[in-house]
């Protein structure tokens, strides 16, 4: 039986990818940030997940305004890095896990989630930057990846409660998949940041800390945060945090925090990172 | 539901990309998407005004693009993730865009971020800000 | 306030469109079929709906296997007839109602339906044949249309219960839309038919009659029919009937049947048609 | 969930387009989608084998297309709504396709439909059919 062994959350700032790709990780500006992922890289090398379900949002790369899925699950064999306007990142192609992805699609649709199934999709920094942070710069990503793209660009995004429940449905799906796989689920985006308008640069360490605390202490309380509070407290792009609730919903109630990192700034963003292990 | 949309309007300096903005900015944002292809970026750079004519957007939207007035583009329905493709085409960092939108120099903006970012205090509500 | 005044269900067989477009409606084969819609055409000319929410499925026209949304709502200004392999039908362009469509999208997403918002989409016979049956051959469709495309091609389609609940959420959305609009909701597809394999041509009048009866007598019972029973009893394409449950879910519990028509065959299909008025 | 998929397999003469079929037939079905453009239909008709080579499908799938063996195409992952585009390109009606798949003449098939269609009796379950 497949099982979810752990959840990882991390910001997915595009500038982090640029710093990595340009070999600038040891610059004083970037060094503290990458240092914060050293533990995580050692940890995941030991954990050796077979598959990562990677919850992220597309940033107007694969999806324009022509078609906006609320939840899109990538069932393809592979996904190429997207050209976001400065050429695609020179990182490995992402290999999918079509069997498990289709299984999750089927299981969640029968559990009355209205998934969009995607068989051709380029993946942007929202997906590739977390891979770089956790796996460094290998020639090939060391596991299979199932992209799960969540709309947080066009309002309204899904509610926090809906995200949580999707996480629960994903857990049920994984646990009903026969092959004996070690699966992780990652939630990406956030933490507080605002990229637009006169309020750009907003950071809210207090909100972020409470959110990180809530992930272990009282995750259900987080599911009741309305969208307007994310935008007000964590900036317009802080809304990405709803994706962390999919990750958290897929874990056991008593999942244990084994690592946490918080750093301001990476470009415009408060970088938050947490690892939760299932018992 | 009206309440849902109205609630966001109390937040200062922020445009929420709702249905109204999305409909207003559809062609502006589609233009931005076109910049994901290197050939289109080259064509745009060669003659920006001519390239913009290919998209059925308003004259105001075209002017805002030519002027790189990002706040104006946001007001006219642009979404920041789409608009970022103009910045990328210009070779500008997201921080430069953010400094322009918040009307400070790039250095001042960078310094603010290194010092912990813009505080939420006084920035939560339009009434609070006054 | 906008309100849903009635629901209409009808099959959407492509051959019906061909017969209409080629002026063959008076041929002995087709005459009884079109006669069955004479009442409906008079009725709808009197009703004068402002908007029709048209629930249908795309038949590999707008959506290939690259991307398969479970529920896609069309929010565009207009939708062109699709070229399904023999050139587009020569029928008017479909004019949308972006304000109401976006309102429904927002309301249903906040009610935790995971809608896909679509702003560019061609519409195939699944949408245009019902328009022809109900409105004949005008130069311009007499009302605005909001396409709601439901996946019934790739398994699994949404459950009947999920469709029903989406209908309820649509009703709530319509009733919270300010402008004073007369809205109809149509469910299309079905009834029993199978287009594939050695069992092609399957028709089940008994099942179809029970389904039509159930729409007024006990619609909730219909929501509990499992997918396998549709395929077994009503043929592989009989699964389209789940879309009728979205229509029915959007109506009042005591909606009244004012017209019914049933005819076998149109090409490979049992044609069913029912009109239900809200009290 | 295994039960969900297995249940359909008891139904005679029917291929349910589930994940397995969809993955198997992806490129076959994408080929069919290409026939929605008039220019592609013309190119296909001019040299079917050459056109099919452009799509990374199996040789078995190509042969089934060339032979217009619809049941074989269904078994190899084709979905009837996609395959119908081949029929449309040939100028064949859906009834002709249906008659081929059920191995009777088009007249016999039409007559069966006019007489009320194929009965569900004996066609519900593989065990019942025997
Ligand atoms: Fe992001
Ligand atoms: Fe249909």
mmCIF file of C-alpha atoms and ligand atoms in Angstrom, chain C residues 12 57 59 125 240, chain D residues 81, ligand 2:
data_model
loop_
_atom_site.group_PDB
_atom_site.id
_atom_site.type_symbol
_atom_site.label_atom_id
_atom_site.label_comp_id
_atom_site.label_asym_id
_atom_site.label_seq_id
_atom_site.Cartn_x
_atom_site.Cartn_y
_atom_site.Cartn_z
ATOM 1 C CA UNK C 12 -28.678 16.355 -28.375
ATOM 2 C CA UNK C 57 -20.964 17.791 -22.711
ATOM 3 C CA UNK C 59 -17.640 15.553 -27.503
ATOM 4 C CA UNK C 125 -23.642 19.701 -31.288
ATOM 5 C CA UNK C 240 -24.961 11.690 -20.279
ATOM 6 C CA UNK D 81 -16.121 10.616 -29.831
HETATM 7 FE FE1 LIG E 2 -23.804 13.597 -26.448
#
